[in-house]
XYZ file of C-alpha atoms in Angstrom:
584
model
C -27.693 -18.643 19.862
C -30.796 -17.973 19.761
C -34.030 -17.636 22.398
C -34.477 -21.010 24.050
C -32.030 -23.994 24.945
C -29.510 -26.007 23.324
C -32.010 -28.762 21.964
C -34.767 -27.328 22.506
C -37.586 -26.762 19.294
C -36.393 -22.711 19.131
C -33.256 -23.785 18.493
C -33.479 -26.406 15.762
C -36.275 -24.011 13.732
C -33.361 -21.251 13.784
C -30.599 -23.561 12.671
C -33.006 -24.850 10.087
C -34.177 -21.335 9.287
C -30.146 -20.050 9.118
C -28.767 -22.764 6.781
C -31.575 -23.467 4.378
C -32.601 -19.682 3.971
C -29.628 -17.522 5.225
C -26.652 -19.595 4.116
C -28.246 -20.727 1.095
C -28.254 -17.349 -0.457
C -25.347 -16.081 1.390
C -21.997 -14.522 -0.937
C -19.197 -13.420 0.941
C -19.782 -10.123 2.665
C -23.085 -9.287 1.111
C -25.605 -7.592 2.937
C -29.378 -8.309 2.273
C -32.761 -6.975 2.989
C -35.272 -9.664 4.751
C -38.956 -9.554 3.290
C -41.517 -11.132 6.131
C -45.474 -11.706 6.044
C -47.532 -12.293 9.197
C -46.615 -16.117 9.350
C -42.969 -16.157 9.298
C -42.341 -12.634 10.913
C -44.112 -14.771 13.738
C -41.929 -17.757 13.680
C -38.761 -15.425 13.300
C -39.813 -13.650 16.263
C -40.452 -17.178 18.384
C -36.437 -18.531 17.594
C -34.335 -15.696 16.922
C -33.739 -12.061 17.548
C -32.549 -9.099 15.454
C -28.974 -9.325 16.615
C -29.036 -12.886 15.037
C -29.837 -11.684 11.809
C -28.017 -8.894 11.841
C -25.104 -11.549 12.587
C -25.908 -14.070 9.397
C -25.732 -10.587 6.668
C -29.767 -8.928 7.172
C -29.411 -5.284 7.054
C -33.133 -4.588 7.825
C -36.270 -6.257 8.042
C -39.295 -5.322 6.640
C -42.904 -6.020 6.618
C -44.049 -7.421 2.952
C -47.474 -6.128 3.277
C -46.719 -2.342 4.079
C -45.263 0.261 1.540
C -41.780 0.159 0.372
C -39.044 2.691 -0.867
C -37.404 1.002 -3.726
C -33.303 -0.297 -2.764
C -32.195 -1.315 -6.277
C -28.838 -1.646 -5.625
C -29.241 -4.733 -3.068
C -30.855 -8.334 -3.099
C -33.488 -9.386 -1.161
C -34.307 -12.735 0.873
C -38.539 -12.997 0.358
C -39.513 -16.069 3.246
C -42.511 -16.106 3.338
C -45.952 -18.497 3.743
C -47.449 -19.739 0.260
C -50.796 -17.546 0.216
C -52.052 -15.375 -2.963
C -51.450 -12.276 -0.890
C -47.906 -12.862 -0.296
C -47.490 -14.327 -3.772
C -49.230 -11.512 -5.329
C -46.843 -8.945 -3.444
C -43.308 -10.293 -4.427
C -44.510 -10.333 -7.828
C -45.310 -6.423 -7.596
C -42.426 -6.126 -6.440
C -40.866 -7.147 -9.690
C -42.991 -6.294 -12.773
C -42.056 -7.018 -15.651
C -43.730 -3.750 -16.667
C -42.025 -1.554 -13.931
C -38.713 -1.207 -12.288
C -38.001 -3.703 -9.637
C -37.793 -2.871 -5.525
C -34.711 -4.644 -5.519
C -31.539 -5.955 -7.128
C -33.151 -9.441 -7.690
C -35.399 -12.194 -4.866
C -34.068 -15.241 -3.148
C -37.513 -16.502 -2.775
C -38.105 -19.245 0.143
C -41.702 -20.574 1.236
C -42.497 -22.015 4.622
C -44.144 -24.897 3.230
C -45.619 -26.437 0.189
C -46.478 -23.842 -2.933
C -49.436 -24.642 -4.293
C -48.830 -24.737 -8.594
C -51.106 -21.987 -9.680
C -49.359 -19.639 -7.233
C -46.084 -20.608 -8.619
C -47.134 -20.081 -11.695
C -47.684 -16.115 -10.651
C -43.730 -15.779 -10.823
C -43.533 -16.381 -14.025
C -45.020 -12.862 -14.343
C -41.655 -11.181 -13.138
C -38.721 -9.766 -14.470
C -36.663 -12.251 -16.263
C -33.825 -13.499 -14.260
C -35.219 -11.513 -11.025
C -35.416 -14.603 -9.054
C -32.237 -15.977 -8.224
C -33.491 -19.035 -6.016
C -37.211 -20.355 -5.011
C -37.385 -22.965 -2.709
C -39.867 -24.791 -0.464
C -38.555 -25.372 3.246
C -41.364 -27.013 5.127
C -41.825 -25.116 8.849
C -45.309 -24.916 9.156
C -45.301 -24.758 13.015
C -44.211 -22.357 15.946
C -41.811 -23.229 18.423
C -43.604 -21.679 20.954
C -41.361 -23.259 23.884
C -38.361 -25.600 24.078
C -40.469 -28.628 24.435
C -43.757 -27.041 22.307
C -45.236 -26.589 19.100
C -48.593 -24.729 17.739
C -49.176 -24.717 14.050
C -51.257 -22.168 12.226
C -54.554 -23.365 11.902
C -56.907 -20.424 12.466
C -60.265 -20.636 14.820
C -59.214 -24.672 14.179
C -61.742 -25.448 17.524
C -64.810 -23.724 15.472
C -63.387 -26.068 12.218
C -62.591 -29.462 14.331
C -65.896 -29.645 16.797
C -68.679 -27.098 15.267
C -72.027 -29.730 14.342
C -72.420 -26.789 11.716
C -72.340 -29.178 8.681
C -71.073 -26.140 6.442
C -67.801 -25.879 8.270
C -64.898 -27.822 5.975
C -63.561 -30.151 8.263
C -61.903 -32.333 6.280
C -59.802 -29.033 4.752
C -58.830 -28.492 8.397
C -57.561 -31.631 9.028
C -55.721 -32.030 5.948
C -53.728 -28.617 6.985
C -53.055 -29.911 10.842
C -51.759 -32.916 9.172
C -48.929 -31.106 6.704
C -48.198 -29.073 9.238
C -47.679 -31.910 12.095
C -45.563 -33.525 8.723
C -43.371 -30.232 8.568
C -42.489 -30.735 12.301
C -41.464 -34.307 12.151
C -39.364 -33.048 9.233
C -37.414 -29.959 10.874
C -36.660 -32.424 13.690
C -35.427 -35.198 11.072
C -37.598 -37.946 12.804
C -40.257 -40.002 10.808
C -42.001 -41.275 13.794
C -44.481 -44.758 14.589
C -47.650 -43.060 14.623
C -50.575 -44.638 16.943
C -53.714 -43.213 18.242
C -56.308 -42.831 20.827
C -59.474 -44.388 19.599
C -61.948 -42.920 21.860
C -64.138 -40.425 22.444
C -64.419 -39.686 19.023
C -63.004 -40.599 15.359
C -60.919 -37.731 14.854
C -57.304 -38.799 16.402
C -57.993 -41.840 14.379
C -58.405 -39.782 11.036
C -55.878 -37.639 11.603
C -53.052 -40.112 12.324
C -54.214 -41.715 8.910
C -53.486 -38.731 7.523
C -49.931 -37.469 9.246
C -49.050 -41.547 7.991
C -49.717 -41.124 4.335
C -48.456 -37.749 4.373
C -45.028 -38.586 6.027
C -44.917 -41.555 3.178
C -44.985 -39.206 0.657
C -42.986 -36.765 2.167
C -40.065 -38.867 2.714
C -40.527 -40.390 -1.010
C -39.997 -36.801 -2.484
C -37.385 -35.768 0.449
C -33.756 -35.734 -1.594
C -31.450 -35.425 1.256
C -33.155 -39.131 2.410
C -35.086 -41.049 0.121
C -37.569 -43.401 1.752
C -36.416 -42.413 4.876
C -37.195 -45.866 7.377
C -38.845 -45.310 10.640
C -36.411 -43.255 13.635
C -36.467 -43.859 16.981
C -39.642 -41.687 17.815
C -42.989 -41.927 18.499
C -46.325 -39.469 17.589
C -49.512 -40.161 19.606
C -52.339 -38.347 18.357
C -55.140 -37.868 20.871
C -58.695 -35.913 21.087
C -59.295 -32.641 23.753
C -62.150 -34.698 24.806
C -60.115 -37.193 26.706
C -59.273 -35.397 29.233
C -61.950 -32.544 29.852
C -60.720 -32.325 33.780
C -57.732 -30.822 33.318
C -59.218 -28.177 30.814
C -60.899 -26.276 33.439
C -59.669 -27.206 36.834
C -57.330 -24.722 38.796
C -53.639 -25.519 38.375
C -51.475 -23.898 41.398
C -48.311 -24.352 39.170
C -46.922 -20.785 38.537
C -47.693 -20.375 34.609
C -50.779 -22.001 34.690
C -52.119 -20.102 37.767
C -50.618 -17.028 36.198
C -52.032 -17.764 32.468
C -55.665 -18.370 34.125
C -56.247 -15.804 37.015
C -54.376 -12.416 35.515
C -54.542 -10.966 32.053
C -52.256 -11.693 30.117
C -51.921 -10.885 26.479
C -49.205 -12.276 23.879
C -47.396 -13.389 26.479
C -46.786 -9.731 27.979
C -47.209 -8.958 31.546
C -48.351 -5.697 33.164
C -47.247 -4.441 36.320
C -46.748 -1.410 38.497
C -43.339 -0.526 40.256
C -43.463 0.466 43.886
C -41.311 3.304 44.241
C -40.972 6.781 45.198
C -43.135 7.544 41.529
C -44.983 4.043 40.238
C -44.147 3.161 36.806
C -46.034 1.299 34.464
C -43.988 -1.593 32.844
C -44.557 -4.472 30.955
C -42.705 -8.007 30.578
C -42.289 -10.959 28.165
C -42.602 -13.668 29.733
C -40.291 -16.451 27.982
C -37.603 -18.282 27.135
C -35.014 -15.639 27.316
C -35.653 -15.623 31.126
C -33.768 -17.883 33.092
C -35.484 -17.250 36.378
C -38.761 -17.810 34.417
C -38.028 -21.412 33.311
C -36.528 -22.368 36.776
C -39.902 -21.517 38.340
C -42.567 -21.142 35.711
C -43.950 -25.220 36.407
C -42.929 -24.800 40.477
C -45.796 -25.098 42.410
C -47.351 -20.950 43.758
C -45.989 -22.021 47.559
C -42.526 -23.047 46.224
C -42.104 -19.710 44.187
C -42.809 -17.594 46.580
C -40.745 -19.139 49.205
C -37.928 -19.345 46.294
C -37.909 -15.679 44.791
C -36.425 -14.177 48.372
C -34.131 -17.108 48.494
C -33.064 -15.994 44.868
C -32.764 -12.219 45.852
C -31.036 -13.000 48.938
C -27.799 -14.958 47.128
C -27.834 -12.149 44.756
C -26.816 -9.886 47.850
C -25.872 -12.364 50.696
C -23.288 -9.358 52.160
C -26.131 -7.033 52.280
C -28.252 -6.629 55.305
C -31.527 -4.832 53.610
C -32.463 -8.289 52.148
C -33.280 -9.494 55.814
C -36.903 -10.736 56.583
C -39.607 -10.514 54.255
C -38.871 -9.619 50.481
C -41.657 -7.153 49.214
C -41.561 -5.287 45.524
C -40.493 -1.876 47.345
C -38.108 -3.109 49.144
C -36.643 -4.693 45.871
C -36.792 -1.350 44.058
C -34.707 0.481 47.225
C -31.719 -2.322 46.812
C -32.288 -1.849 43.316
C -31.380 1.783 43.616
C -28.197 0.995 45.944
C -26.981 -1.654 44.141
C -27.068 -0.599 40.450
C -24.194 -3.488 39.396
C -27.423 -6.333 40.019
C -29.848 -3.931 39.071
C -31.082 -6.722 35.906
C -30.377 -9.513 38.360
C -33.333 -7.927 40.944
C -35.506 -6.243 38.213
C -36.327 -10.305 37.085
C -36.836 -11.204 40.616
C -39.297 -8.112 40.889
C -41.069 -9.407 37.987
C -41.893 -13.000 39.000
C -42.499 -11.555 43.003
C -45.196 -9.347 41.639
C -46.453 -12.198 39.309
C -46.276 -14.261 42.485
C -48.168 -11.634 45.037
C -51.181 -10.370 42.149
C -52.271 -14.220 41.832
C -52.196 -14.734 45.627
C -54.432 -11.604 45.829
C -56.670 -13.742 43.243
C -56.358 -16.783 45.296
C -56.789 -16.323 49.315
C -59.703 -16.624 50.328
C -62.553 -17.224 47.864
C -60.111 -19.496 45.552
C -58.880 -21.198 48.239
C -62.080 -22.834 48.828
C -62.965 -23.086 45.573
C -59.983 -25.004 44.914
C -60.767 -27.930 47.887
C -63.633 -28.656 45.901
C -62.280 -28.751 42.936
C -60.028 -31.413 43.964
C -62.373 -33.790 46.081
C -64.374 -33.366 42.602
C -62.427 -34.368 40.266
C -60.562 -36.883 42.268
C -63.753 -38.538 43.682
C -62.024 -38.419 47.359
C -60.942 -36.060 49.715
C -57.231 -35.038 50.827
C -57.165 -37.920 53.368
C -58.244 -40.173 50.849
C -62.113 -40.876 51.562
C -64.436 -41.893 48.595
C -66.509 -38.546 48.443
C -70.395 -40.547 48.336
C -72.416 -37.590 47.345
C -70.634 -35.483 44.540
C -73.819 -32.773 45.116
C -72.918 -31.945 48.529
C -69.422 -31.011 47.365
C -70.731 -28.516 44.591
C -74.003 -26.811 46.588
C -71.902 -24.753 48.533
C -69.918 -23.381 45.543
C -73.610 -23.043 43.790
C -75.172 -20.848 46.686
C -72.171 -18.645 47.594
C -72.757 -15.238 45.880
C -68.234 -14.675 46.595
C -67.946 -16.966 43.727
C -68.663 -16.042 39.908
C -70.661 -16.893 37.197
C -67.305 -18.740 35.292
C -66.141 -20.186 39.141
C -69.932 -22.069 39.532
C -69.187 -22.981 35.437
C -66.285 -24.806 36.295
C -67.466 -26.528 39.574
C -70.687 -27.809 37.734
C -68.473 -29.149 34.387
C -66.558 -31.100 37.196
C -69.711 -32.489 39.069
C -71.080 -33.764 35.377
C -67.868 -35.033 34.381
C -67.019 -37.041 37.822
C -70.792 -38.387 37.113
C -70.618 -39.127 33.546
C -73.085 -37.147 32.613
C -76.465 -36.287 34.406
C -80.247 -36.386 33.691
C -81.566 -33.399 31.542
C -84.068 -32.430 34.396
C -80.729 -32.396 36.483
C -78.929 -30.629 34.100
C -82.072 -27.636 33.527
C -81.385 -27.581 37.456
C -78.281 -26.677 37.479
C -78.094 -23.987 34.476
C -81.434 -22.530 36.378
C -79.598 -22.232 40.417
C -76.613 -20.819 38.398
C -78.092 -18.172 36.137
C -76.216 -19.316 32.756
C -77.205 -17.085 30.137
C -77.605 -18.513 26.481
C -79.657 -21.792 27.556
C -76.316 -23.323 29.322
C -74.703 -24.171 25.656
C -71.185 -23.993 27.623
C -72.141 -27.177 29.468
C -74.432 -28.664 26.911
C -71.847 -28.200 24.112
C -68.903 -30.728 25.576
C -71.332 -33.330 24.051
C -69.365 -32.388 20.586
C -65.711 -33.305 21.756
C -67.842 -36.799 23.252
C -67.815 -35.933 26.419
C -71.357 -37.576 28.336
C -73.946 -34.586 29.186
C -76.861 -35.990 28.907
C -77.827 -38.747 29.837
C -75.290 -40.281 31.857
C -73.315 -42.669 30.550
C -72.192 -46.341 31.199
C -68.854 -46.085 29.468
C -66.194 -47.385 31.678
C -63.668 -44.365 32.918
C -60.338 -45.013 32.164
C -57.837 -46.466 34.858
C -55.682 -44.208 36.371
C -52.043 -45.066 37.631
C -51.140 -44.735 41.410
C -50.142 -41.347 42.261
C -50.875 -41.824 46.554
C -47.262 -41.753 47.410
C -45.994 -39.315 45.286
C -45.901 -35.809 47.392
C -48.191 -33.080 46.477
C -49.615 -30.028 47.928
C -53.592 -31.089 49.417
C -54.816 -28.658 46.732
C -53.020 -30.014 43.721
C -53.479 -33.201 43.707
C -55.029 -33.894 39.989
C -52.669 -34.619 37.502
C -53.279 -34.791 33.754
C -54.245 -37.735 32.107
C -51.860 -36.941 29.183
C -48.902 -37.948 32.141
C -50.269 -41.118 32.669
C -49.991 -41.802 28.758
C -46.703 -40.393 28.673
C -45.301 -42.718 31.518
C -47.080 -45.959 29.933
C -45.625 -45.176 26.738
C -42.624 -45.008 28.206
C -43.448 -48.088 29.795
C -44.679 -50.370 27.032
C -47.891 -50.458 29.169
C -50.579 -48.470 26.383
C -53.346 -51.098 25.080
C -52.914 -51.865 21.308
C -56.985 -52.048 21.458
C -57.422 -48.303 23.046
C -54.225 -47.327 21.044
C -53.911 -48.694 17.955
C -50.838 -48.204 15.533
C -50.960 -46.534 11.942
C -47.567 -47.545 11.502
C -45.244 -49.938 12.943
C -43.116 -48.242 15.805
C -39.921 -48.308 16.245
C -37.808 -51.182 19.045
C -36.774 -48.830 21.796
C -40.324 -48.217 22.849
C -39.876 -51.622 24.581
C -40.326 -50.842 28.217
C -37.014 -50.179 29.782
C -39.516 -48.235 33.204
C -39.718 -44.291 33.675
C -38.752 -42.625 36.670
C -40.824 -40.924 38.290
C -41.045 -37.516 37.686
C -40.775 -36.394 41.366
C -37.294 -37.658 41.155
C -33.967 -35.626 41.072
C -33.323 -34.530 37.485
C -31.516 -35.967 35.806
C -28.601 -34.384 33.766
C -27.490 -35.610 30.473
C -24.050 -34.884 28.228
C -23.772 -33.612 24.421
C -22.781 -37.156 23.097
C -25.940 -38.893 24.858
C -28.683 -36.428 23.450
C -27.829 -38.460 20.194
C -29.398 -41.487 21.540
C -32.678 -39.309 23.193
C -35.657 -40.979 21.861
C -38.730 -38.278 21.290
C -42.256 -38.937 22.268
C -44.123 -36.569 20.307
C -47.796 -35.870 21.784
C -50.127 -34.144 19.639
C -53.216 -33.172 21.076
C -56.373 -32.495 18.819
C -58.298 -29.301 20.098
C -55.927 -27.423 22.854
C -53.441 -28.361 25.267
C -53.193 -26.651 28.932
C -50.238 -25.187 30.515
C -50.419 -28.721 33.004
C -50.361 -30.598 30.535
C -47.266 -28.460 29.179
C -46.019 -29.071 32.588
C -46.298 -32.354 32.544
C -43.962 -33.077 29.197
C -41.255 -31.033 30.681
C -41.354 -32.867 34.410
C -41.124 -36.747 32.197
C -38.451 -35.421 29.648
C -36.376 -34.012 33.132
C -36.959 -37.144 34.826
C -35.690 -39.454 31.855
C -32.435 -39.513 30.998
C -33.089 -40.771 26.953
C -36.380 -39.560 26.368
C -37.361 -36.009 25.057
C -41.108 -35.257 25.202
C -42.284 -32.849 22.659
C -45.915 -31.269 22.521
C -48.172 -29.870 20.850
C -51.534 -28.114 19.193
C -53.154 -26.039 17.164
C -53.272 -23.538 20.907
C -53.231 -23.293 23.947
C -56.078 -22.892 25.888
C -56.694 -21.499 29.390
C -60.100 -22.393 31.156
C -61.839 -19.037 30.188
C -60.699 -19.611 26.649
C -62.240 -23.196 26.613
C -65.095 -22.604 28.370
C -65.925 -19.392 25.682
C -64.692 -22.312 22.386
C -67.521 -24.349 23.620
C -70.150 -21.785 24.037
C -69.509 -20.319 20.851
C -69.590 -24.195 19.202
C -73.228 -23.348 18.291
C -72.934 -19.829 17.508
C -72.959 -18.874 13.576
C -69.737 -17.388 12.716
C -69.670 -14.440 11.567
């Protein structure tokens, strides 16, 4: 099987992947050569591994772009995304005016080949192409329960006042590619929308609705395929700018914003005799890494030791405190759980370098954060002056130039917006280079800058007796959606429908997610109802969190998410400076 679990995204994009490219093709014991561009050598990478292929009849895998020996004597599988430069190489590959690279092309694009690219094949050898075939994945799986699609510098496209950037192009592509999705998962879903702050959840759920129409009109498995029992919501970054920026104490989130990570990939020191340099992926394939990765910081490090020590309950050097040396020691005398410790070593080093990051200054920081955001303080007292809580952070040279960012973004959100002599204030006593376009420029995705505004906030459900840690107590607005939808409790006027949706969305009440998990057998995943949650602009690794902690908590409903990225608060905060830079 590959990366990822049972029903998770990974999963279905591999099975889909396996029988409508590599069984399609396959005859008998035949061996083939796999042919891969920079699209779909990406989504092969994010569902399966090489042992998979090698499994389903692919000899070797090779890069379309670089140079080639010639392998006459075998066939060749070419999956790849519908671009001129990918189109332009298979055909070079078989000339009618040279020899071919290979014995002849099963030919199989991601998604939808435009005509005057198909029209290049007609340029090969005759008979060359066995098989071309369109199969509509247009999206990474990057987790179980999440989905990017492929929608280069798409905040520039989406949010940029530049009125040369083709937004409507974008737009059109998020919308296939949302389409493609719906269709590896066999859903076609009620689509509704949130109307505010600006129009463009509204115009894109137009879109995804006409385009599902006609995909499901041209679909030959399932013509006209009637509405299943799922559900899209389409909303706008700007609905939630809180939870782009705050803090997050939840492992991956903490980890994702305070250390550098890159791709995923991890890099860390060993403390032995002789300190190695090593690296980690950090995904799927690790089982310790989902059981902690959306675990509060606290609860992981109290859990790691707890791990280590069941590991090697009969041995006696686990006793007291677990450090990363003292890991690599029962590492040495214990070589049969040797991969069993190395994991543990990973996430306890994970664990220790953003606690290094966090005591002291962050702490702090944090506090603020929170009685920000929330408008009250951990004992639940209506904070009056929202200044008082951000001068300190302002005026404390421990703190830097992005930490003061943050803290003022919060103070203007949590106000609605401020004065413009306020506002020159603040970028002034904070030294924010570039005229303070990274606060000025949330006025794009609707947020209220200047002046403030007299829009009503948006009511926020009850969370005072759920348990939480005093320095996490935000949650994302996305779970409140999530649980109302659940609920029956969204307002047609603030959400309106593009399509009818389906019957079970009638309210039967979600538990809350703070609950026991709930476990759930083979035969009742067929009557799991998805929520699919598309967020325009970037989603955050809370509000990631947050579809995994409703979908765990709900016995028959799967939450599935998604973007065209991810972003971390460094990444949003630089997306919004750059808004009103000229590309280059």
């Amino acid at each position: 099987m590959a990366a990822g679990t049972d029903f998770g995204l990974k999963s279905t994009v591999w099975q889909k992947i396996k029988t409508e490219v590599l069984d399609d093709c396959r005859k008998g014991d035949e061996w083939k050569i796999l042919l891969l561009d920079h699209f779909t050598t990406k989504l092969l990478t994010s569902c399966c591994k090489m042992t998979d292929l090698l499994k389903e009849g692919i000899t070797v895998v090779e890069d379309l772009f670089k140079k080639r020996q010639p392998v006459e004597h075998m066939k060749a599988i070419y999956f790849i995304y519908p671009n001129e430069k990918s189109v332009d190489c298979l055909v070079n590959d078989f000339n009618s005016k040279s020899a071919s690279k290979y014995k002849a092309a099963y030919v199989y694009f991601s998604d939808v080949c435009p005509d005057n690219l198909f029209h290049k094949l007609k340029s090969c050898h005759p008979k060359a192409i066995k098989r071309c075939k369109e199969i509509n994945i247009s999206f990474f799986p990057q987790e179980s329960q999440v989905f990017l699609l492929n929608v280069p510098k798409a905040f520039h496209l989406l949010y940029s006042p530049d009125k040369a950037v083709n937004k409507e192009t974008a737009m059109q592509t998020i919308a296939q590619q949302i389409v493609t999705l719906c269709a590896t998962l066999e859903e076609n879903p009620g689509v509704r929308y949130k109307k505010e702050p600006l129009d463009n959840a509204e115009e894109l759920a137009n879109l995804v609705e006409e385009q599902l129409v006609q995909y499901y009109k041209m679909d030959e498995k399932d013509q006209f395929k009637a509405k299943t029992q799922s559900q899209l919501l389409i909303v706008d970054r700007g609905f939630d700018p809180f939870s782009t920026i705050l803090h997050e104490l939840t492992f991956q989130a903490m980890i994702y914003d305070l250390l550098p990570i890159e791709n995923d990939i991890y890099k860390y020191q060993t403390e032995s005799a002789i300190a190695k340099d090593k690296e980690a992926r950090l995904d799927e394939s690790d089982e310790l890494w989902v059981k902690v990765r959306h675990k509060h910081i606290a609860v992981v490090l109290e859990e790691i030791p707890k791990l280590v020590k069941e590991i090697s309950s009969s041995k006696k050097e686990t006793e007291g405190n677990i450090s990363i040396s003292k890991l690599a020691d029962i590492m040495k005398k214990m070589p049969h759980i040797r991969k069993q410790i190395s994991k543990q070593t990973l996430h306890l080093s994970l664990a220790e370098d953003c606690m290094q990051k966090f005591r002291g200054r962050l702490e702090k920081l944090c506090k603020a954060e929170q009685d920000l955001a929330l408008g009250s303080d951990a004992e639940g007292q209506k904070v009056k002056d929202h200044m008082r809580v951000l001068l300190p952070i302002l005026i404390n040279n421990d703190f830097d130039n992005y930490d003061k960012i943050r803290a003022i973004l919060l103070y203007i959100f949590v106000e609605n917006g401020t004065s413009q002599e306020n506002l020159d204030r603040l970028i002034t006593h904070a030294k924010i280079e570039g005229g303070g376009d990274v606060l000025k420029n949330w006025k794009y995705l609707g947020v209220p800058i200047v002046p403030k505004s007299s829009q009503r906030k948006p009511t926020r459900r009850d969370r005072s007796k759920e348990e939480t840690f005093q320095l996490s107590r935000w949650t994302p607005v996305i779970k409140d959606v999530i649980e109302d939808t659940m609920e029956n409790k969204l307002d047609s006027k603030e959400w309106p429908y593009c399509s009818e949706c389906p019957a079970v969305w009638n309210g039967s009440g979600a538990v809350s997610a703070r609950q026991k998990h709930n476990t759930i057998s083979r035969d009742e995943r067929k009557n799991v109802s998805r929520l699919i949650i598309f967020v325009i602009g970037g989603i955050t690794y809370s509000e990631i969190r947050c579809a995994y902690e409703v979908s765990q908590a709900n016995k028959f409903v799967q939450v599935i998410i998604g973007s065209t990225h991810i972003i971390t608060p460094k990444t949003m905060l630089d997306d919004i400076k750059n808004l009103t830079k000229e590309t280059v």
